[in-house]
């Protein structure tokens, strides 16, 4: 291959490197690539056939050599792979549009791993309440939190008319058998203050609710359709209360947990209270119910949906901003996306890069690196503390990962730069994107993959943990959006999680943040219908922020992990073949694969990991 490339380009063979980019470094366009392939076939007629349309995927001499050197597969040879290992035809390129046949092939591959593409919407449910079915016993002690004072007082009066034992409380007590948390409908609190207050109330009753039969009902105010009919961040951000309720439903197995979503601006308070009161008394035990001003009841639904076969146009020169530290899953997606066109990537993270020591083996694992650094420090008479050793090894491995990400992106013909910035620093982030815009043109898309996890059950959650988990996801995205929206982007991708859609033990704060992120997607898609906005509710990956504890939880409940190679393909398919309508996508096992965990009936320490950061 080197000889033929040299012959067709005029470069001396000894000046060529097999990893040089054909177009960027050698000026070889697609026409010249066809010439090279034809010459190879003449020189070696038994080489593997390559479809000329796929040549655009071969960016280096090494890739051409690998492609033509692969053993040919006889068309009469028997099948040796299992059905779930069938590889989809390579269809991604900036010249080849994904068609429905190719999408079906990928769906077959994913389904073989028990993974499915599903969309989220709301559906009207039975609007007739059953007056014969009183869900709260008349002897029960009902406590209503005074977060939303006026609403709470009127709701208490409503229950008293039914002769129920109702009390208004600042915080619920262990004696309460039914608790109604009104923080989510308090008009005088910011969205974050609502979520913080709701979590504090949940923590207060977590132990009794997990040990005996009880009932906890969370109220929230995102329009009655769980934010899917709203356009403002300040409204849909309240939707994190639903994820708190869903997580509590897993952790408090003996108890009934519900969340009721209403539109506090649509009706006079008295009518709202009557609607909520009737739902609580006679609406049954449906986990998520929304009440709209027209009297309808709504519930979120998740439905398996095939790819539509159409998507956005990805073109050379598009600028893409990626949060997530240039490492982990967001980096893997960027590397895969880099094959679609010659993008310019701006990778953002908090790690200030540090050069890898020249006399240190670059292939060392984190464990090996720490041992080596420790031994060297001791030999030099300056032993490191555990904290300093961890910090130094972490920054070196993080820096290596970022460098490897950039190298992988450049290897396939795109370009990338990394900038250390706290994405919650609005001004600094704007300056970095401004500089990127000057060098690379407009921002065509954003991928928000930053996130932090601190796994603990609700009873152990602290406001500090909520802030650390919530702020990078939500405030970080709002800063990123604000700094980029003027460019009239083609796409905005948010990495969300099934922890928000379904709840997950130990991840109340993480679920709340991801649920809000998914609500943002609906608001933005409504405001920008020509842009592809998608929140990906990922199931657990084989890498990323899935700690061993969380991984065991998922596996014990029959929830499949997403192989990295499958997940990154799913993300690209979502852009080029997913259509432009559904803003929240679940890519995971079917919902019925996520039952409540029966082990949590017996233990209250199911999730105690310290968590992991990728940002």
XYZ file of C-alpha atoms in Angstrom:
615
model
C 0.000 0.000 0.000
C 2.861 2.360 0.811
C 4.434 1.735 -2.591
C 1.192 2.404 -4.464
C 0.397 5.527 -2.446
C 3.899 6.770 -3.146
C 3.434 6.044 -6.823
C 0.058 7.808 -7.052
C 1.072 10.834 -4.973
C 4.720 11.279 -5.856
C 5.841 11.168 -2.226
C 8.995 9.116 -1.510
C 7.916 5.927 0.280
C 10.379 6.478 3.130
C 8.658 9.783 3.967
C 5.282 8.179 4.427
C 3.932 7.073 7.774
C 1.130 4.523 7.829
C -0.861 6.643 10.308
C -0.786 9.824 8.227
C -4.195 11.205 7.383
C -4.793 10.700 3.663
C -6.669 13.936 3.089
C -5.400 16.284 5.781
C -1.708 15.360 5.589
C -1.285 13.837 2.125
C -3.961 15.688 0.144
C -5.535 12.451 -1.109
C -9.189 13.036 -1.960
C -11.860 10.412 -2.603
C -11.071 10.255 -6.319
C -7.409 9.547 -5.616
C -8.470 6.889 -3.095
C -10.392 5.075 -5.835
C -7.278 5.218 -8.011
C -5.220 3.710 -5.197
C -7.755 0.934 -4.672
C -7.825 0.148 -8.393
C -4.049 -0.047 -8.471
C -4.075 -2.374 -5.482
C -6.570 -4.685 -7.202
C -4.377 -4.805 -10.300
C -1.305 -5.595 -8.242
C -3.040 -8.160 -5.996
C -6.269 -9.433 -7.611
C -7.129 -11.734 -4.680
C -7.552 -8.871 -2.204
C -10.819 -8.402 -0.321
C -13.434 -6.447 -2.265
C -14.082 -2.951 -0.905
C -17.161 -0.984 -1.846
C -15.807 2.326 -3.250
C -18.509 4.239 -1.368
C -16.966 3.062 1.902
C -13.522 4.404 1.047
C -14.343 7.668 2.762
C -14.150 5.735 6.039
C -10.551 4.748 5.388
C -8.634 7.774 6.599
C -5.072 6.399 6.805
C -2.733 4.088 4.884
C -2.944 1.695 7.816
C -6.740 1.545 7.563
C -6.578 0.804 3.830
C -4.039 -1.956 4.435
C -6.201 -3.460 7.165
C -9.324 -3.340 4.971
C -7.814 -4.933 1.901
C -5.784 -7.396 3.963
C -8.757 -8.838 5.837
C -9.618 -12.419 4.842
C -12.399 -12.645 2.295
C -15.534 -14.426 3.527
C -16.914 -17.071 1.207
C -20.561 -16.569 0.322
C -21.108 -20.323 0.688
C -19.482 -20.651 4.106
C -21.830 -21.696 6.923
C -22.933 -19.180 9.508
C -20.663 -19.289 12.565
C -21.899 -16.351 14.615
C -24.917 -16.288 16.868
C -27.851 -14.104 15.744
C -27.137 -11.518 18.426
C -23.592 -11.097 17.157
C -24.587 -10.114 13.611
C -22.615 -7.031 12.700
C -24.470 -4.206 10.953
C -23.221 -3.086 7.576
C -21.002 -0.011 7.933
C -23.212 2.800 6.744
C -21.847 5.911 8.415
C -20.159 8.525 6.274
C -20.735 12.087 5.295
C -21.708 10.867 1.811
C -23.918 7.909 2.666
C -27.317 8.432 4.294
C -28.491 5.823 6.748
C -31.493 3.939 5.397
C -34.123 1.936 7.209
C -32.523 -1.408 6.365
C -29.301 -0.371 8.038
C -31.170 0.951 11.057
C -32.996 -2.346 11.374
C -29.663 -4.174 11.281
C -28.372 -2.124 14.176
C -31.612 -2.638 16.099
C -31.206 -6.378 15.648
C -27.667 -6.184 16.970
C -28.738 -4.113 19.995
C -31.735 -6.343 20.689
C -29.357 -9.294 20.832
C -27.836 -7.544 23.832
C -31.328 -6.945 25.324
C -31.043 -3.219 24.509
C -33.771 -1.210 22.834
C -34.481 2.296 21.570
C -37.563 3.694 23.301
C -39.296 7.059 23.294
C -40.933 8.854 26.222
C -44.287 10.613 26.040
C -47.396 11.125 28.171
C -50.701 9.395 27.625
C -54.143 10.166 28.968
C -55.257 7.657 31.576
C -58.680 6.856 32.966
C -60.127 10.138 34.208
C -62.888 8.541 36.318
C -61.987 8.313 39.992
C -63.550 5.588 42.105
C -65.426 7.178 45.030
C -65.776 3.756 46.659
C -62.027 3.299 46.857
C -60.568 5.427 49.634
C -56.799 5.014 49.492
C -56.193 6.606 52.915
C -57.625 4.976 56.032
C -59.660 7.349 58.184
C -57.531 6.446 61.220
C -54.254 7.255 59.476
C -52.229 10.211 60.621
C -51.783 12.474 57.577
C -48.999 15.060 57.673
C -48.813 17.792 55.033
C -45.606 19.809 54.851
C -46.012 23.577 55.030
C -43.569 24.326 52.190
C -46.429 25.727 50.072
C -48.328 27.243 52.976
C -51.559 28.308 51.282
C -51.876 25.116 49.259
C -51.090 22.946 52.277
C -53.688 24.689 54.453
C -56.459 24.296 51.882
C -55.532 20.665 51.265
C -55.739 20.019 55.009
C -59.212 21.578 55.103
C -60.227 19.383 52.156
C -59.218 16.207 54.005
C -60.830 17.349 57.225
C -64.177 17.481 55.429
C -63.769 13.717 54.966
C -63.065 13.289 58.673
C -59.392 12.471 58.146
C -56.722 12.981 60.805
C -54.691 15.750 59.122
C -51.853 17.922 60.450
C -49.710 20.661 58.948
C -46.017 20.214 59.788
C -42.728 21.952 59.095
C -41.155 18.533 58.600
C -42.840 15.122 58.652
C -42.451 12.925 61.732
C -41.885 9.230 62.325
C -45.480 8.969 63.509
C -46.941 9.946 60.126
C -48.545 7.132 58.171
C -49.288 9.311 55.148
C -47.021 12.200 54.189
C -47.737 14.794 51.506
C -44.694 16.858 50.510
C -45.708 20.225 49.023
C -42.226 21.649 48.318
C -42.695 21.092 44.582
C -45.698 23.437 44.377
C -44.245 26.297 46.413
C -44.279 29.343 44.073
C -41.875 31.247 46.318
C -38.956 28.830 45.911
C -36.577 28.448 43.008
C -36.592 25.074 41.284
C -33.406 24.006 43.032
C -34.763 25.114 46.415
C -37.883 23.041 45.745
C -35.812 19.950 45.003
C -33.569 20.466 48.009
C -36.558 20.882 50.329
C -38.315 17.816 48.909
C -35.176 15.721 49.382
C -34.829 16.937 52.982
C -38.401 15.839 53.751
C -37.802 12.491 52.066
C -34.676 11.956 54.125
C -36.617 12.718 57.298
C -39.076 9.849 56.732
C -36.837 7.443 54.799
C -36.234 5.021 57.668
C -39.854 4.598 58.830
C -41.150 4.458 55.245
C -38.658 1.713 54.401
C -39.571 -0.400 57.438
C -43.363 -0.281 57.622
C -46.351 0.221 55.394
C -46.886 3.902 54.725
C -47.731 6.342 51.974
C -45.755 9.311 50.686
C -47.070 11.643 47.992
C -44.860 14.278 46.392
C -46.456 17.201 44.586
C -44.781 19.039 41.721
C -45.829 21.770 39.319
C -44.604 21.268 35.751
C -47.884 21.719 33.894
C -49.696 18.448 34.519
C -47.798 16.598 31.779
C -44.477 16.289 33.566
C -42.943 19.218 31.722
C -43.675 17.888 28.242
C -45.964 20.842 27.535
C -43.677 23.581 28.877
C -40.987 25.763 27.289
C -39.307 27.503 30.220
C -36.349 26.059 32.108
C -37.581 27.603 35.354
C -40.757 25.506 35.136
C -39.468 22.184 33.838
C -36.580 22.217 36.317
C -39.144 21.494 39.038
C -39.601 18.079 37.422
C -36.790 16.548 39.433
C -39.279 15.876 42.223
C -40.689 13.019 40.120
C -37.309 11.285 40.048
C -37.051 11.615 43.818
C -40.419 9.867 44.147
C -39.418 7.122 41.730
C -36.176 6.491 43.612
C -38.066 6.420 46.916
C -40.444 3.832 45.451
C -37.445 1.500 45.068
C -35.887 2.232 48.445
C -39.120 2.205 50.487
C -40.456 -1.162 49.390
C -43.249 -1.612 51.955
C -44.705 1.855 51.312
C -46.716 3.398 48.510
C -44.983 6.338 46.846
C -46.582 8.668 44.306
C -45.894 11.938 42.531
C -48.726 14.172 41.316
C -47.910 16.836 38.750
C -50.176 19.885 38.384
C -50.267 23.261 36.652
C -50.343 25.787 39.489
C -50.983 28.653 37.072
C -53.997 27.216 35.265
C -56.746 27.188 37.887
C -57.662 28.972 41.112
C -56.001 27.318 44.097
C -59.251 25.986 45.469
C -59.890 24.009 42.285
C -56.313 22.758 42.201
C -56.599 21.572 45.786
C -59.866 19.779 45.061
C -58.339 18.052 42.050
C -55.247 16.938 43.978
C -57.302 15.924 47.014
C -59.623 13.734 44.956
C -56.635 12.128 43.239
C -55.008 11.331 46.574
C -58.190 9.904 48.069
C -59.653 8.036 45.118
C -56.973 7.832 42.418
C -55.360 4.555 43.404
C -51.612 4.045 43.673
C -50.262 4.944 40.214
C -46.703 6.155 40.726
C -46.768 9.101 38.276
C -49.989 11.006 37.587
C -50.410 14.438 36.012
C -53.526 16.556 36.334
C -54.257 19.194 33.693
C -56.748 22.023 33.968
C -59.173 20.319 31.572
C -59.710 17.519 34.083
C -57.615 14.887 32.341
C -55.142 12.567 34.044
C -51.823 11.807 32.386
C -48.982 9.363 32.951
C -45.561 9.075 31.287
C -45.173 6.121 28.966
C -42.146 4.478 27.394
C -42.585 2.817 24.000
C -40.126 0.929 21.823
C -39.682 2.872 18.576
C -37.594 2.096 15.489
C -35.283 4.678 13.977
C -37.056 6.831 11.425
C -34.203 6.686 8.921
C -33.844 10.459 8.648
C -31.806 12.928 10.637
C -29.623 15.990 10.565
C -26.819 16.764 8.140
C -23.308 16.413 9.581
C -20.756 18.312 7.499
C -17.050 19.035 7.328
C -16.097 22.023 9.436
C -18.924 21.669 11.953
C -17.836 22.753 15.413
C -18.895 20.551 18.331
C -18.499 21.384 22.021
C -18.288 18.369 24.345
C -18.391 18.448 28.141
C -17.244 15.501 30.200
C -13.534 16.077 30.551
C -12.403 14.601 27.237
C -12.636 11.164 28.849
C -15.085 8.368 29.457
C -18.310 7.834 27.561
C -18.646 11.355 26.167
C -15.128 11.040 24.744
C -15.970 7.658 23.205
C -18.994 9.237 21.517
C -16.865 12.126 20.226
C -14.312 9.707 18.792
C -17.058 7.761 17.031
C -18.761 10.927 15.798
C -15.439 12.152 14.395
C -15.751 9.538 11.655
C -18.916 11.144 10.292
C -17.251 14.295 8.967
C -14.200 16.433 9.628
C -15.405 18.098 12.791
C -13.664 20.566 15.032
C -14.156 19.509 18.654
C -13.794 21.624 21.768
C -13.432 19.263 24.727
C -14.158 20.790 28.129
C -13.221 19.458 31.553
C -11.919 20.544 34.915
C -8.608 18.693 34.787
C -5.582 20.927 34.193
C -3.462 18.700 31.979
C -0.031 17.586 33.116
C 2.567 16.114 30.792
C 3.331 12.433 31.215
C 6.914 11.977 32.504
C 9.165 10.998 29.624
C 10.932 8.283 31.627
C 7.684 6.641 32.710
C 6.000 3.780 30.845
C 2.865 5.310 29.317
C 0.972 2.005 29.409
C 0.928 1.735 33.203
C -2.461 1.108 34.786
C -3.610 3.438 37.540
C -2.580 0.877 40.143
C 0.832 0.367 38.587
C 1.302 4.111 38.195
C 0.602 4.796 41.846
C 3.062 2.113 42.913
C 5.743 3.475 40.609
C 5.210 7.088 41.706
C 5.322 6.055 45.333
C 8.545 4.092 44.920
C 10.188 6.939 43.029
C 9.200 9.492 45.628
C 10.607 7.334 48.407
C 13.854 6.776 46.532
C 14.200 10.539 46.111
C 13.609 11.122 49.821
C 10.260 12.888 49.379
C 7.566 10.291 50.075
C 4.061 11.313 48.958
C 1.001 11.324 51.169
C -1.918 9.189 50.030
C -3.825 12.320 49.085
C -0.946 13.724 47.036
C -0.248 10.342 45.457
C -3.905 9.958 44.457
C -4.060 13.503 43.104
C -0.867 13.129 41.057
C -1.759 9.727 39.631
C -5.326 10.820 38.878
C -4.249 13.945 37.012
C -1.632 12.001 35.045
C -4.064 9.288 33.986
C -6.740 11.886 33.207
C -4.261 13.852 31.119
C -3.234 10.689 29.299
C -6.874 9.873 28.541
C -7.491 13.365 27.184
C -4.384 13.178 25.007
C -5.453 9.755 23.744
C -8.928 11.102 22.952
C -7.498 13.984 20.942
C -5.134 11.625 19.122
C -8.000 9.248 18.263
C -10.123 12.103 16.933
C -7.275 13.436 14.802
C -6.439 9.966 13.537
C -9.757 9.774 11.698
C -9.446 13.226 10.170
C -11.267 15.517 12.611
C -9.565 17.913 14.992
C -9.885 18.553 18.720
C -8.599 20.874 21.399
C -9.024 20.606 25.146
C -9.632 23.431 27.589
C -9.703 23.180 31.377
C -12.752 25.126 32.547
C -15.468 24.773 35.142
C -18.602 24.777 32.996
C -20.515 26.449 35.801
C -18.221 29.465 35.435
C -20.463 31.275 32.976
C -18.038 33.984 31.959
C -15.013 31.751 31.484
C -17.063 29.254 29.515
C -18.340 31.990 27.212
C -14.777 33.210 26.657
C -13.578 29.704 25.739
C -16.443 29.153 23.293
C -15.906 32.633 21.863
C -12.262 31.762 21.191
C -13.236 28.402 19.689
C -15.750 30.140 17.453
C -13.082 32.529 16.158
C -10.765 29.649 15.279
C -13.273 27.089 14.025
C -16.368 28.942 12.921
C -19.776 28.585 14.529
C -20.784 25.948 17.038
C -22.942 23.415 15.185
C -23.678 21.113 18.098
C -23.169 20.473 21.785
C -22.831 17.222 23.704
C -23.297 17.566 27.454
C -21.753 14.538 29.112
C -20.406 16.081 32.316
C -21.576 14.470 35.499
C -20.716 13.428 39.028
C -22.162 10.599 41.094
C -22.374 10.078 44.860
C -24.340 6.912 45.569
C -26.149 6.812 48.905
C -29.678 5.986 49.963
C -32.086 8.848 50.591
C -31.692 8.504 54.347
C -27.995 9.365 53.995
C -28.201 12.096 51.364
C -26.922 15.580 52.233
C -27.535 18.984 50.624
C -23.835 19.114 49.779
C -24.053 15.871 47.823
C -27.114 17.107 45.971
C -25.256 20.266 44.968
C -22.180 18.349 43.769
C -24.293 16.001 41.656
C -26.919 18.455 40.462
C -24.897 21.541 39.595
C -22.600 20.105 36.866
C -25.561 18.472 35.128
C -28.057 21.315 35.300
C -26.262 24.601 35.911
C -23.483 23.334 33.663
C -25.908 22.673 30.833
C -27.608 26.028 31.244
C -24.217 27.746 31.001
C -23.284 25.688 27.954
C -26.589 26.414 26.268
C -26.375 30.126 26.995
C -22.878 30.325 25.533
C -23.799 28.417 22.348
C -27.434 29.094 21.471
C -26.716 32.164 19.329
C -25.066 29.917 16.711
C -28.370 28.344 15.591
C -27.015 24.872 16.173
C -27.942 21.668 14.383
C -28.086 19.530 17.493
C -27.929 19.504 21.270
C -27.304 16.169 22.994
C -27.712 15.664 26.739
C -26.504 12.542 28.488
C -29.313 11.615 30.833
C -30.002 8.313 32.589
C -32.642 5.729 33.327
C -32.024 6.704 36.957
C -34.134 9.760 36.123
C -36.761 7.921 34.102
C -37.288 5.006 36.486
C -35.436 5.889 39.665
C -32.619 3.792 41.069
C -31.719 2.907 44.657
C -28.974 5.140 45.999
C -29.235 7.676 43.187
C -31.972 10.110 44.203
C -29.863 13.207 43.491
C -28.445 11.763 40.276
C -31.930 10.774 39.155
C -33.293 14.248 39.952
C -30.572 15.915 37.894
C -31.069 13.608 34.932
C -34.849 13.896 35.032
C -34.495 17.687 34.853
C -32.082 17.352 31.946
C -34.652 15.281 30.075
C -37.336 17.908 30.788
C -34.993 20.526 29.303
C -34.958 18.515 26.081
C -38.724 18.853 25.647
C -38.592 22.590 26.317
C -35.765 23.161 23.841
C -37.243 20.986 21.107
C -40.443 22.984 21.342
C -38.547 26.272 21.140
C -36.182 25.118 18.363
C -38.128 22.694 16.132
C -35.492 22.677 13.371
C -32.742 21.553 15.723
C -32.306 17.960 16.861
C -32.528 18.076 20.644
C -32.188 14.758 22.412
C -31.770 13.660 26.005
C -30.410 10.125 26.014
C -31.673 8.204 29.028
C -28.822 5.743 28.986
C -28.922 2.479 30.819
C -25.695 1.551 32.591
C -22.617 1.308 30.389
C -19.751 -1.104 30.766
C -17.654 2.000 31.542
C -18.278 5.576 32.613
C -19.799 6.382 36.001
C -21.149 2.913 36.778
C -19.427 1.924 40.012
C -19.113 -1.735 40.956
C -21.871 -1.354 43.556
C -24.306 0.157 41.062
C -23.271 -2.388 38.441
C -24.169 -5.243 40.792
C -27.517 -3.604 41.505
C -28.359 -3.413 37.816
C -27.227 -6.959 37.111
C -29.162 -8.375 40.078
C -32.311 -6.761 38.672
C -31.782 -8.079 35.159
C -30.789 -4.738 33.625
C -28.273 -5.204 30.785
C -25.124 -3.107 30.551
C -24.443 -1.203 27.329
C -21.204 -2.200 25.584
C -19.317 0.944 24.589
C -19.241 -0.026 20.917
C -23.043 -0.421 20.928
C -23.735 2.791 22.820
C -21.629 5.029 20.619
C -23.278 3.625 17.504
C -26.690 4.269 19.051
C -25.757 7.889 19.685
C -24.659 8.480 16.097
C -27.744 6.707 14.773
C -29.875 8.981 16.921
C -28.488 12.014 15.088
C -28.434 10.676 11.552
C -31.450 8.349 11.615
C -33.534 9.135 14.688
C -35.842 11.748 13.202
C -36.410 15.152 14.775
C -39.526 14.677 16.900
C -38.785 12.656 20.031
C -36.583 14.643 22.424
C -36.256 11.974 25.138
C -34.846 8.603 24.177
C -34.343 5.640 26.455
C -31.577 3.329 25.282
C -31.651 0.426 27.701
C -33.560 -2.743 28.460
C -37.347 -2.694 28.407
C -39.037 -1.019 31.389
C -40.215 -4.371 32.722
C -36.536 -5.240 33.211
C -36.456 -2.745 36.079
C -38.564 -4.206 38.895
C -38.307 -3.034 42.499
C -35.380 -4.639 44.271
C -36.755 -7.067 46.895
C -33.442 -7.091 48.777
C -34.071 -3.521 49.867
C -36.889 -4.770 52.076
C -34.239 -6.277 54.323
C -31.338 -3.869 54.125
C -30.827 -0.144 54.120
C -27.243 -0.017 52.910
C -27.603 -1.312 49.363
C -25.545 1.474 47.854
C -22.595 2.943 49.692
C -20.019 3.671 47.036
C -18.234 6.989 47.116
C -19.051 7.667 43.490
C -16.902 8.633 40.537
C -16.297 11.733 38.540
C -15.824 12.003 34.785
C -15.978 15.760 34.447
